[in-house]
Coordinates of C-alpha atoms in Angstrom, one line a residue:
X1 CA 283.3 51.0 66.5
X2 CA 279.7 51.1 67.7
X3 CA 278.2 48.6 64.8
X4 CA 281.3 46.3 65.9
X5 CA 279.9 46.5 69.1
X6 CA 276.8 45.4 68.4
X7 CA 277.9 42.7 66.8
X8 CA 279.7 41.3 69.5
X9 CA 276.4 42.1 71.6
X10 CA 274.8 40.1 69.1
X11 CA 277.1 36.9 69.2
X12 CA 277.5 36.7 73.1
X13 CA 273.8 36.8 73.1
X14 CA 273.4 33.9 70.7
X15 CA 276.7 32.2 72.5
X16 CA 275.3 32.1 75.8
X17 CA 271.9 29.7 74.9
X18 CA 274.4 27.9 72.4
X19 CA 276.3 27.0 75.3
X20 CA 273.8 26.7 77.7
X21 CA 272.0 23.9 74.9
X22 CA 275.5 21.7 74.8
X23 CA 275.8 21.8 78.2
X24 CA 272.0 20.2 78.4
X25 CA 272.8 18.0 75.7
X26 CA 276.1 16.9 77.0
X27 CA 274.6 16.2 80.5
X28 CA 272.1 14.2 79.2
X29 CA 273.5 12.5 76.0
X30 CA 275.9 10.6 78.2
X31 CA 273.1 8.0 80.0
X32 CA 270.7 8.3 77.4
X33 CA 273.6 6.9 74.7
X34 CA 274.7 4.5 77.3
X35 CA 271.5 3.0 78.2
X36 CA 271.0 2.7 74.4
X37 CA 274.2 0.6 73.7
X38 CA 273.8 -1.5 76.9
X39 CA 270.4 -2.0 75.6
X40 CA 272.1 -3.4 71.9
X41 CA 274.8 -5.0 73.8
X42 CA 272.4 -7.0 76.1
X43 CA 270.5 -8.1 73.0
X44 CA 273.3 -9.2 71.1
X45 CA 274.8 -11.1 73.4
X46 CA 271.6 -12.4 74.7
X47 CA 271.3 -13.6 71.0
X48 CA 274.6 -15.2 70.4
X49 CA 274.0 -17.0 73.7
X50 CA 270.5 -18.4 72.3
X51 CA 272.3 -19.3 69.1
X52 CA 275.5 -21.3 71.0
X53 CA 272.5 -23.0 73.1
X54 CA 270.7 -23.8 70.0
X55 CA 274.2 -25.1 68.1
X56 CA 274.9 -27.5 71.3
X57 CA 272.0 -28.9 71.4
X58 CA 271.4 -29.6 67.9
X59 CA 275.2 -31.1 68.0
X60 CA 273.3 -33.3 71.2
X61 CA 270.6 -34.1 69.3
X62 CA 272.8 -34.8 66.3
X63 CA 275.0 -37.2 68.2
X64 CA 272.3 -39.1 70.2
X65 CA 270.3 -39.6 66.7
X66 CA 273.5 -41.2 65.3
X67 CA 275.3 -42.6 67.4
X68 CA 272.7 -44.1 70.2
X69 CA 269.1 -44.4 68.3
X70 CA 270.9 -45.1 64.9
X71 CA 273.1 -48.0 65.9
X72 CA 270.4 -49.2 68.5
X73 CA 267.8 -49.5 65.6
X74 CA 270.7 -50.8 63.4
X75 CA 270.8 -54.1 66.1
X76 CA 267.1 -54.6 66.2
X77 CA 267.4 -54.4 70.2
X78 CA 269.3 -57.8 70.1
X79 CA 272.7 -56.8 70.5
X80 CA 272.9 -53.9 72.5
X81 CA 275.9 -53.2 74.5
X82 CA 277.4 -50.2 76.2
X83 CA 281.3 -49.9 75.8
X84 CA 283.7 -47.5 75.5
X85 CA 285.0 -48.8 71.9
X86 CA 281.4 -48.7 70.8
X87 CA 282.1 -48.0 66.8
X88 CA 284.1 -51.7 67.0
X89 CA 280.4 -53.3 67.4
X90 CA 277.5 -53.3 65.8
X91 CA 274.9 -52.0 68.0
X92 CA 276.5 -51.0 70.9
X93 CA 276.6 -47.4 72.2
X94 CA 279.2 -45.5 74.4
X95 CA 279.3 -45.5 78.0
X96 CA 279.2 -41.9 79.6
X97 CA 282.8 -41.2 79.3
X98 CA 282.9 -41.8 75.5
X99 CA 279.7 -40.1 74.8
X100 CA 281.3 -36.8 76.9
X101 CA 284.3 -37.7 74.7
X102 CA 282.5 -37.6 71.5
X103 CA 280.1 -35.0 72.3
X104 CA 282.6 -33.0 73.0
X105 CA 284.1 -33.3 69.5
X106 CA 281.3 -32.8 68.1
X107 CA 280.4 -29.3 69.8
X108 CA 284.1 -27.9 69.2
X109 CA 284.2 -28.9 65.8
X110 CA 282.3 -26.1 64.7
X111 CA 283.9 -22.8 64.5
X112 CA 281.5 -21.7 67.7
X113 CA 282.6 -19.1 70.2
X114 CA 281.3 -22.4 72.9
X115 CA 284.1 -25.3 72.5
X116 CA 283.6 -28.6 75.5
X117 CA 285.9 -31.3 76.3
X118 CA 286.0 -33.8 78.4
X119 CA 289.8 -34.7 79.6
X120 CA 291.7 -37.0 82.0
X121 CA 295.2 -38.0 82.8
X122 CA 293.7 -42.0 83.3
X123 CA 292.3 -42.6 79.9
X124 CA 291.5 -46.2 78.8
X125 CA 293.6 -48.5 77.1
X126 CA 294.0 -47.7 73.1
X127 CA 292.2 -44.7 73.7
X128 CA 292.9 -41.1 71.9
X129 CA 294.2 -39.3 74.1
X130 CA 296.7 -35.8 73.7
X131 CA 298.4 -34.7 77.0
X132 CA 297.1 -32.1 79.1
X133 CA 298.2 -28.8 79.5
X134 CA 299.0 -26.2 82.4
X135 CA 295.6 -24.9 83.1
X136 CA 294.0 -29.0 82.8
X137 CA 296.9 -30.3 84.9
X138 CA 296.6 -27.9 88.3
X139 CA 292.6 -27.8 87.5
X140 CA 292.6 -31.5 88.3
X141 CA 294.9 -31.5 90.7
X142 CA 293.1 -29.0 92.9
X143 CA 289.5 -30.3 91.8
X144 CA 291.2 -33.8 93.3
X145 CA 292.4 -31.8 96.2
X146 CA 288.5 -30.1 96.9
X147 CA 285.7 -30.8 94.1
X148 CA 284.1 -28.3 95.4
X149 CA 286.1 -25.3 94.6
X150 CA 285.9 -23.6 91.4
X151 CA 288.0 -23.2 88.8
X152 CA 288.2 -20.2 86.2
X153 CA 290.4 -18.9 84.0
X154 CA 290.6 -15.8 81.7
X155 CA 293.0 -15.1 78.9
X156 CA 293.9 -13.1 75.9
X157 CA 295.0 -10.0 74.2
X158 CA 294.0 -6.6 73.6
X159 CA 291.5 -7.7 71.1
X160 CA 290.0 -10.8 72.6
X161 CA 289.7 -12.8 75.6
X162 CA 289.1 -16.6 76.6
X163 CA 287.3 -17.8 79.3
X164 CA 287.9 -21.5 80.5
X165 CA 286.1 -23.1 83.6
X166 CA 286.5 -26.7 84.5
X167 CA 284.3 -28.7 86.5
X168 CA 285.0 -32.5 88.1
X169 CA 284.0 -35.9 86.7
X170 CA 282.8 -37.8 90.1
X171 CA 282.7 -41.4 90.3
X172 CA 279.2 -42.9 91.1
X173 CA 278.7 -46.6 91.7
X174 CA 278.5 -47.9 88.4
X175 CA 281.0 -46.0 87.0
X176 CA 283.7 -47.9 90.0
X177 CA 282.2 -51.3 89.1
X178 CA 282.6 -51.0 85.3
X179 CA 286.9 -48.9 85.6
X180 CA 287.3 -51.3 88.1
X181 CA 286.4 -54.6 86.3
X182 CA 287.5 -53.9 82.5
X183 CA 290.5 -55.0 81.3
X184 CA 291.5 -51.4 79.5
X185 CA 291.2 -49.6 82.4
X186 CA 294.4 -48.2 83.9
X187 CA 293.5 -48.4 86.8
X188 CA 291.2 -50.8 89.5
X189 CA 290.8 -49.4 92.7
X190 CA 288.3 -46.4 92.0
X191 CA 285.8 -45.3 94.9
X192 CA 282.6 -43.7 94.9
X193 CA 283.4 -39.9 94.8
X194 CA 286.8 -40.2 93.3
X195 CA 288.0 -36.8 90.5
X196 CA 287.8 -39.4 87.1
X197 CA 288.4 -36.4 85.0
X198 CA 287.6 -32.8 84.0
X199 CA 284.5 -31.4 82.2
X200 CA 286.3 -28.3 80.6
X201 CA 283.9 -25.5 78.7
X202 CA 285.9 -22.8 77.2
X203 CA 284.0 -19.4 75.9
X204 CA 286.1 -17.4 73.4
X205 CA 284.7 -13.4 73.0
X206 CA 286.3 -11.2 70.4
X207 CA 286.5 -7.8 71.6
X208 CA 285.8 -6.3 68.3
X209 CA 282.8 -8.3 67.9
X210 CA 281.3 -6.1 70.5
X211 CA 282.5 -2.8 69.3
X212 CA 279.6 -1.8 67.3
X213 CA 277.6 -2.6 70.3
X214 CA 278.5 0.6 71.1
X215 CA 277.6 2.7 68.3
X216 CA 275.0 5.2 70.2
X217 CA 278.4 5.8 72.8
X218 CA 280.8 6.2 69.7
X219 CA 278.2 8.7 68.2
X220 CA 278.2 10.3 71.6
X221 CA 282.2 10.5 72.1
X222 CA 282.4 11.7 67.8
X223 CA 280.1 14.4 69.1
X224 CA 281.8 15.1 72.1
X225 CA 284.7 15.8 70.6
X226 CA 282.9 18.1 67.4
X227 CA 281.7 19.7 70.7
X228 CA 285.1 20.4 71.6
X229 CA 286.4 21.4 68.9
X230 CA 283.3 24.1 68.2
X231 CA 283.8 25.0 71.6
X232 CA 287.5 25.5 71.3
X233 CA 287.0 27.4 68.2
X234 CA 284.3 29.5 70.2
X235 CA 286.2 30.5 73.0
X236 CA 289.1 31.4 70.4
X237 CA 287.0 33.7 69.0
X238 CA 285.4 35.0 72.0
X239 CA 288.9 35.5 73.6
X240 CA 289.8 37.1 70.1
X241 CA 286.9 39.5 70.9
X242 CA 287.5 39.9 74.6
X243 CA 291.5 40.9 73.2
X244 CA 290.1 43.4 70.3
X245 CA 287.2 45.0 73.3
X246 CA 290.3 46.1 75.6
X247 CA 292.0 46.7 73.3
X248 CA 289.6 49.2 72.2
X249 CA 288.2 50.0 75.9
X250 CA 292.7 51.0 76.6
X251 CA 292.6 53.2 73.4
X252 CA 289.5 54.6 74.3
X253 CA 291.0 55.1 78.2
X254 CA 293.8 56.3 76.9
X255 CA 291.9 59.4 74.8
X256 CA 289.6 59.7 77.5
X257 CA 292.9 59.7 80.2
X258 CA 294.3 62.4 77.9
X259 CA 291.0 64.4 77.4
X260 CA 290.1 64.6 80.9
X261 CA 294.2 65.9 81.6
X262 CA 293.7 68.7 78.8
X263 CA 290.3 69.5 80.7
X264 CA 292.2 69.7 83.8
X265 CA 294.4 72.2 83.0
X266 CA 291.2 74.4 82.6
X267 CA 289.5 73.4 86.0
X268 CA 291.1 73.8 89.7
X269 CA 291.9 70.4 91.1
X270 CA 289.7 69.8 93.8
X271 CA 286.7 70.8 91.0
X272 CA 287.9 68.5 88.4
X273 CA 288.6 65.6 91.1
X274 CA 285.0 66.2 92.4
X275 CA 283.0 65.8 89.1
X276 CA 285.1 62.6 87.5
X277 CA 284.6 61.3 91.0
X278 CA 280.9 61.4 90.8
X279 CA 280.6 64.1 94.3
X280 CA 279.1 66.9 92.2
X281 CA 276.7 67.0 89.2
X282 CA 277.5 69.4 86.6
X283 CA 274.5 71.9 86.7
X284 CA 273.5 75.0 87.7
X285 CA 273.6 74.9 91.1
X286 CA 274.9 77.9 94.2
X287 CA 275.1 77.5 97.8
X288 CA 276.3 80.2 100.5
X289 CA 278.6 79.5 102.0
X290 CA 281.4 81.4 104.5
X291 CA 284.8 81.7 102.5
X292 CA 287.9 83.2 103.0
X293 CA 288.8 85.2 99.7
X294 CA 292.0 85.9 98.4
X295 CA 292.6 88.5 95.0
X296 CA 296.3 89.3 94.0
X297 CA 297.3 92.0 91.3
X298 CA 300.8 93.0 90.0
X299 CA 301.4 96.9 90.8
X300 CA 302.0 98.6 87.2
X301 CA 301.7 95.8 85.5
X302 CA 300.3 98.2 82.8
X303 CA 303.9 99.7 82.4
X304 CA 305.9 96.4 82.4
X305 CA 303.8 95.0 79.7
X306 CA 304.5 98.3 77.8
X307 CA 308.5 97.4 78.0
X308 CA 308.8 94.0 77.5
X309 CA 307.6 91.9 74.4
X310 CA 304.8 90.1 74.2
X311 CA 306.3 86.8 73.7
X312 CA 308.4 87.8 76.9
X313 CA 305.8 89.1 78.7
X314 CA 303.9 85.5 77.9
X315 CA 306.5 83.5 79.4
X316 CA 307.4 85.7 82.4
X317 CA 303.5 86.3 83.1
X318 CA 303.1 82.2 82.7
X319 CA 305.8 81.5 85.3
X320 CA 304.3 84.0 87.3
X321 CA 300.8 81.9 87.2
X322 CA 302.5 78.3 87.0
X323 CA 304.7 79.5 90.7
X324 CA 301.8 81.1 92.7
X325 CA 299.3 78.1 91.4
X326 CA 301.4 75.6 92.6
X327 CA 301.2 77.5 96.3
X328 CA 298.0 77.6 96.2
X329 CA 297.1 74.0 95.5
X330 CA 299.7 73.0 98.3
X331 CA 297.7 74.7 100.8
X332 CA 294.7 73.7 99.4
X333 CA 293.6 77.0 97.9
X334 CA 290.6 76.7 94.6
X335 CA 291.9 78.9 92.4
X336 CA 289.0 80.4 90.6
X337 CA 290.5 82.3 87.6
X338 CA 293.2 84.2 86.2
X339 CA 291.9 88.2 85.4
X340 CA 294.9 89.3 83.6
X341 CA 297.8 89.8 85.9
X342 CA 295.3 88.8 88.9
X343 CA 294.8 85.7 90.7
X344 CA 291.3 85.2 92.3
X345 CA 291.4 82.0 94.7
X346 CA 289.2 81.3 97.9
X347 CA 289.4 78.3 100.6
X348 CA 286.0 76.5 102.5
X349 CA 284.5 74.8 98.8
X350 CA 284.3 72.4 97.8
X351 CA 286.8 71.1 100.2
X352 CA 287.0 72.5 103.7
X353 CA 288.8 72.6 107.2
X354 CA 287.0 74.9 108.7
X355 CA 286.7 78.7 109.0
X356 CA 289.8 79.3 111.0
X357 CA 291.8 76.5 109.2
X358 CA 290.8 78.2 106.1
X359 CA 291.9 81.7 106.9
X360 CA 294.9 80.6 108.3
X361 CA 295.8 78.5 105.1
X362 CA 294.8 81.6 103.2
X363 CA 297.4 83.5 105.5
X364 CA 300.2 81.0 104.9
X365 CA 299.8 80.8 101.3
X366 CA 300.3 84.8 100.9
X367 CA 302.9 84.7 102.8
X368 CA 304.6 82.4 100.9
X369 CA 303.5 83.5 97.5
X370 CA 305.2 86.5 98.3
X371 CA 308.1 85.0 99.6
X372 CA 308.6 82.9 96.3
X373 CA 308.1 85.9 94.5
X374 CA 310.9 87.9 95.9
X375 CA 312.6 84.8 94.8
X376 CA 311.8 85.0 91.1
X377 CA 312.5 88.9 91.1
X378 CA 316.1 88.2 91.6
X379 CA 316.0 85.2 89.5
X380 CA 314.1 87.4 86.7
X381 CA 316.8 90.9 86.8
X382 CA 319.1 88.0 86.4
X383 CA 317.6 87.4 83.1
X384 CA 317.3 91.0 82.4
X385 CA 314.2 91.5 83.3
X386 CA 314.8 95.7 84.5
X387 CA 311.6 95.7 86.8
X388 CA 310.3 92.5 88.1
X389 CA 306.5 91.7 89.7
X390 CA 306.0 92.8 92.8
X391 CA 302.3 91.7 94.0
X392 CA 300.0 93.0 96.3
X393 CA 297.7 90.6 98.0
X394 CA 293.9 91.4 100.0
X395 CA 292.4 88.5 101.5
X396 CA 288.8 88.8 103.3
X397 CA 286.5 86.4 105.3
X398 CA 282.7 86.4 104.5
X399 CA 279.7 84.8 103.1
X400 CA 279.5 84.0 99.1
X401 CA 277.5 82.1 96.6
X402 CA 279.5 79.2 95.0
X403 CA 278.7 76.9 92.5
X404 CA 278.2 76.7 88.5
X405 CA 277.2 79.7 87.1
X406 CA 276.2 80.2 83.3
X407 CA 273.9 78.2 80.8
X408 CA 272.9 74.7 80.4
X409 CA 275.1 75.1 77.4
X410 CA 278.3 76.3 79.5
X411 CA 278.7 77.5 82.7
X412 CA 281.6 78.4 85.3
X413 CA 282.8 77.6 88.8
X414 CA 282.9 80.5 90.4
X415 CA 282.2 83.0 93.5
X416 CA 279.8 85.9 93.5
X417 CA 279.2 88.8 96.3
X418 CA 280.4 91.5 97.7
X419 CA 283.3 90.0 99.9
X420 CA 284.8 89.4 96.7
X421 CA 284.6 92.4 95.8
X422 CA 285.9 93.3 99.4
X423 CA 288.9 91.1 98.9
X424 CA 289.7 93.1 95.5
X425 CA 289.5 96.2 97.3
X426 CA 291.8 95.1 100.0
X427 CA 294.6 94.0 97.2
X428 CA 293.9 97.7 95.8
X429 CA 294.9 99.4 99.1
X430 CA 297.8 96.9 99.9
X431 CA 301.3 97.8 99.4
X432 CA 303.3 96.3 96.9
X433 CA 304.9 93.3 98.4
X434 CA 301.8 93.6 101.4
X435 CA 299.2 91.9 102.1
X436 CA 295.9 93.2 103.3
X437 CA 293.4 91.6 105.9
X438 CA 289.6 92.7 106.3
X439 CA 288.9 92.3 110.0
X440 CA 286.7 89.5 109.5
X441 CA 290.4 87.6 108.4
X442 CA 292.5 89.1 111.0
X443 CA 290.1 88.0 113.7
X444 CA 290.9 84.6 113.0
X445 CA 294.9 84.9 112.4
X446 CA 295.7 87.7 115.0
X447 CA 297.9 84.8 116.6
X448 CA 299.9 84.5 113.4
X449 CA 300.8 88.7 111.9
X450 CA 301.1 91.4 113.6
X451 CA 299.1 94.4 111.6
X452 CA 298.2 97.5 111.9
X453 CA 294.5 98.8 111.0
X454 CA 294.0 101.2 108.1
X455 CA 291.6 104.1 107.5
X456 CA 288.1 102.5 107.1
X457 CA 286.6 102.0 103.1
X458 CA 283.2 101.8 102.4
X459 CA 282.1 99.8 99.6
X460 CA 278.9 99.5 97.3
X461 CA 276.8 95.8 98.5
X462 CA 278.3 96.5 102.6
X463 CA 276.5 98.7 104.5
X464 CA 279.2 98.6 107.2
X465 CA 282.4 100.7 107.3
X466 CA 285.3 98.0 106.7
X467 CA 288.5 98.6 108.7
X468 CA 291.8 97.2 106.6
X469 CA 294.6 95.6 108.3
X470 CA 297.6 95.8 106.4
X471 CA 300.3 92.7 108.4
X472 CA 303.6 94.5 109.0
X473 CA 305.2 91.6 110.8
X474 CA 304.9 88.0 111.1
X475 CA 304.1 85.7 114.8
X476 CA 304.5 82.2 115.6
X477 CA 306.0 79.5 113.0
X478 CA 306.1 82.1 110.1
X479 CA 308.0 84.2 112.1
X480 CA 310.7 81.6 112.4
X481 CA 310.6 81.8 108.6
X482 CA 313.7 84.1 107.1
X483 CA 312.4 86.8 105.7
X484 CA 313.9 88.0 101.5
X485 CA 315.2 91.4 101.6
X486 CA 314.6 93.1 98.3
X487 CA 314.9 95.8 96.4
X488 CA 316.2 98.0 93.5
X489 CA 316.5 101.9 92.8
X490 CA 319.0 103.4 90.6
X491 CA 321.9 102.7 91.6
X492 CA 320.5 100.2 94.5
X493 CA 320.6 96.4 93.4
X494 CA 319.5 94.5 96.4
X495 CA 318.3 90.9 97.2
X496 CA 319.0 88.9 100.6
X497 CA 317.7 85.2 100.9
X498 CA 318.9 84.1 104.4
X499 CA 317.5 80.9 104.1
X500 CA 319.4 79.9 100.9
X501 CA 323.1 81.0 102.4
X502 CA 325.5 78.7 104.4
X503 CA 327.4 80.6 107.0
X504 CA 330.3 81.9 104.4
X505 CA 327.7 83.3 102.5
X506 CA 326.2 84.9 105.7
X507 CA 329.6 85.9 106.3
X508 CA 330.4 87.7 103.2
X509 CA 326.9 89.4 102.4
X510 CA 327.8 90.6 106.3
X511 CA 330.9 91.9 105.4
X512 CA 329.3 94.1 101.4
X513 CA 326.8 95.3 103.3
X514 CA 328.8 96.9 106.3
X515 CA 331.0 98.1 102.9
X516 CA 328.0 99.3 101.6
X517 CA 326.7 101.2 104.9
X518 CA 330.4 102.6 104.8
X519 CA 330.1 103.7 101.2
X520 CA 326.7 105.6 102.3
X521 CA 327.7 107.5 105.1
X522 CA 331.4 109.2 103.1
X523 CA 328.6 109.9 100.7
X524 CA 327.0 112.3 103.2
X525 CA 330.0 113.7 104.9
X526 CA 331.2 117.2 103.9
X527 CA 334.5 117.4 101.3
X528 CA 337.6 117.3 103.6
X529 CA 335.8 115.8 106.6

């Protein structure tokens, strides 16, 4: 996994300047292949223009060499005339009408992109003349209407086009005089300025005679699109990588999700949630700080071990654990370890609410630790379980060092001092089912139990005497709480759960226990009484 990881380093390295070159290229491949083809195109066209110039006039030259200087020098000078049917006499040479006419023959008989004609709907007597067609007729008409205005028109398909501009034959003075006068002439009554005709020039430019004009932009658009496609096939790939890297990062989250829940089971929760969240370091490190400490032990747990099985006594001790650790994380309670059948757990780090709020949450968690337990005793004698748990509980308010203890190689979360040892002590001289206070605790909760002090203790690490209070009743909201009457002997079977009974129940436990009060006191009467 790690060399495929450097090889995906590897290729996004090398993508990113890959991409960042066609970008570059792309940007500026676009004008440069532009200005290159406008460039060939300009010069081509420039070209075929110089060659169309150079075929008219040669045709010019061509025509004025044959058909003016050629029949002039034919005549010797004498016989020079200028008419329209020139070719009909020797010597004579077309009038300006005819030579347009003929000129115009001459230029569109070659197969030139430049074709010129000159056209009228009044053409002389005996005269060629082919009719004219949509474009010619309007042309004339509005060229009649305004000479002035201009006249263009373009054609064709998808793979050529046809430009055709037409331009007005004006009558000057010698041009009325001679239609007016000759007998061929259609008509007599011309005036200086009159439309005679049209001058029509029409340009004809196949498209695909231009297309390899545009090689350097065809390069461009080929390599474009090989662009593309190598990008395409890029960002397949890189998306094929990005799919196999989460792939690999949501199996690798996935052990790492299940790791860190197998680790959990081994840390308390408010440890484990600090470390993976990055609020403490994992190192050797202690602070002092003021805790309230609880320690609970199960009285003979020595002897019930010694009945039961060990595969029993796993599973009973387990639910035990599982029960009271659930308490003690509702309340907030960092549960330090499990010593056997003993539960060491302490409030104030690393999260805190305070030193009252702390002993009081202590308090509260007891209490209901050994209210759940009175719980699973009856549950447990169910199960045949002949002498249940029964807990006894110190709990003691006083300064501590916290924090890892151990090597660099392993080290635990834990408390050290002696008001730990103070709050085993206290569990020592609790009775079973009772829970124990050092002063220091009941200072801050005397609102909450009511107790009753104890004979002092001394202890080895306090150089005070330390007064016990052992809480024989309950104040305030967990006095409101119904309290579990328990309790077995031989031939005494007893558990009462208020809190769990609807008022039949109440009824009928009221009703077996006056029975059994009833059953007691015949017991103690004398025979015959």
């Amino acid at each position: 996994m790690a060399k495929t990881g450097v090889r995906r380093d590897k290729g996004q390295r090398a993508l990113g300047p890959l991409l960042a070159a066609a970008v570059v290229v792309g940007l500026l491949g676009l004008p440069i292949a532009a200005w290159l083809d406008l460039r060939q195109l300009s010069e081509r066209v420039l070209r075929g223009q110089a060659e169309e110039v150079g075929r008219v006039i040669n045709d010019m030259r061509a025509f004025y060499a044959s058909d003016v200087v050629g029949r002039v020098l034919q005549s010797d000078g004498d016989n020079t005339v200028v008419v329209h049917n020139y070719r009909d006499i020797a010597g004579a040479i077309p009038i300006p009408a005819t030579l347009s006419i003929e000129l115009g023959k001459r230029i569109s008989a070659d197969n030139g992109s430049v074709k010129y004609q000159f056209l009228s709907d009044l053409p002389f007597r005996g005269r060629e003349h082919r009719p004219l067609d949509p474009f010619e007729t309007a042309a004339l008409r509005t060229l009649r209407a305004d000479p002035k205005r201009s006249i263009v028109e373009v054609t064709g398909s998808l793979f050529d086009r046809q430009v055709r501009t037409a331009a007005p034959v004006i009558m000057g003075q010698v041009c009325v005089d001679c239609h007016n006068t000759h007998p061929d002439s259609p008509k007599t009554d011309w005036k200086v300025g009159d439309v005679r005709g049209l001058q029509e020039i029409s340009i004809d430019q196949p498209i695909a005679a231009n297309v390899l004009s545009f090689k350097f932009l065809l390069a461009y658009f080929v390599a474009a699109f090989a662009a593309g496609v190598l990008v395409i096939a890029l960002q397949r790939r890189q998306a094929a990588l990005i799919r196999g890297m989460n792939r690999e990062l949501g199996e690798t989250n996935e052990f790492l999700a299940a790791i860190s829940m197998k680790i959990a089971k081994y840390l308390s929760p408010q440890i484990y949630k600090s470390i993976f969240s990055g609020q403490r370091d994992v190192a050797i490190a202690t602070e002092r700080k003021k805790l309230t400490i609880f320690f609970s032990d199960i009285k003979d747990f020595t002897a019930i071990a010694e009945r039961l099985q060990p595969e029993d006594l796993t599973a009973l001790l387990n639910e035990y654990f599982t029960e009271m650790s659930g308490i003690a994380l509702k309340h907030g309670a960092t549960v330090d370890k499990f010593i056997g059948d003993a539960i060491l757990a302490f409030f104030g780090d690393p999260e805190t609410k305070g030193i009252e709020e702390d002993a009081r949450a202590c308090l509260r968690m007891a209490v209901e630790m050994q209210y759940r337990l009175a719980q699973l005793d009856a549950e447990w004698r169910k199960r045949g379980i002949e002498q249940p748990f029964r807990a006894r509980m110190g709990i003691n308010t006083g300064y501590c060092n916290v924090g890892n203890f151990g090597s660099e190689d392993r080290m635990d979360y834990t408390i050290i001092g002696a008001e730990a040892n103070l709050a085993a002590r206290l569990q020592a001289i609790a009775e079973p089912g009772g829970i124990c206070l050092s002063y220091e605790t009941y200072a801050l909760v005397r609102d909450m139990v009511r107790a009753k002090p104890l004979q002092p203790i001394t202890m080895k690490g306090i150089s005070r005497e330390v007064v016990p209070y052992a809480v024989d009743g309950l104040l305030g909201d967990l006095a409101q709480r119904p309290q579990v009457v328990s309790g077995n002997a031989r031939g005494l079977d007893v558990f009462v759960d208020p809190e769990a009974m609807d008022d039949q129940a109440v009824e009928r436990a009221r009703k077996l226990l006056a029975d059994a009060l009833e059953a007691l006191k015949a017991r103690g009467r004398p025979a015959g009484a």
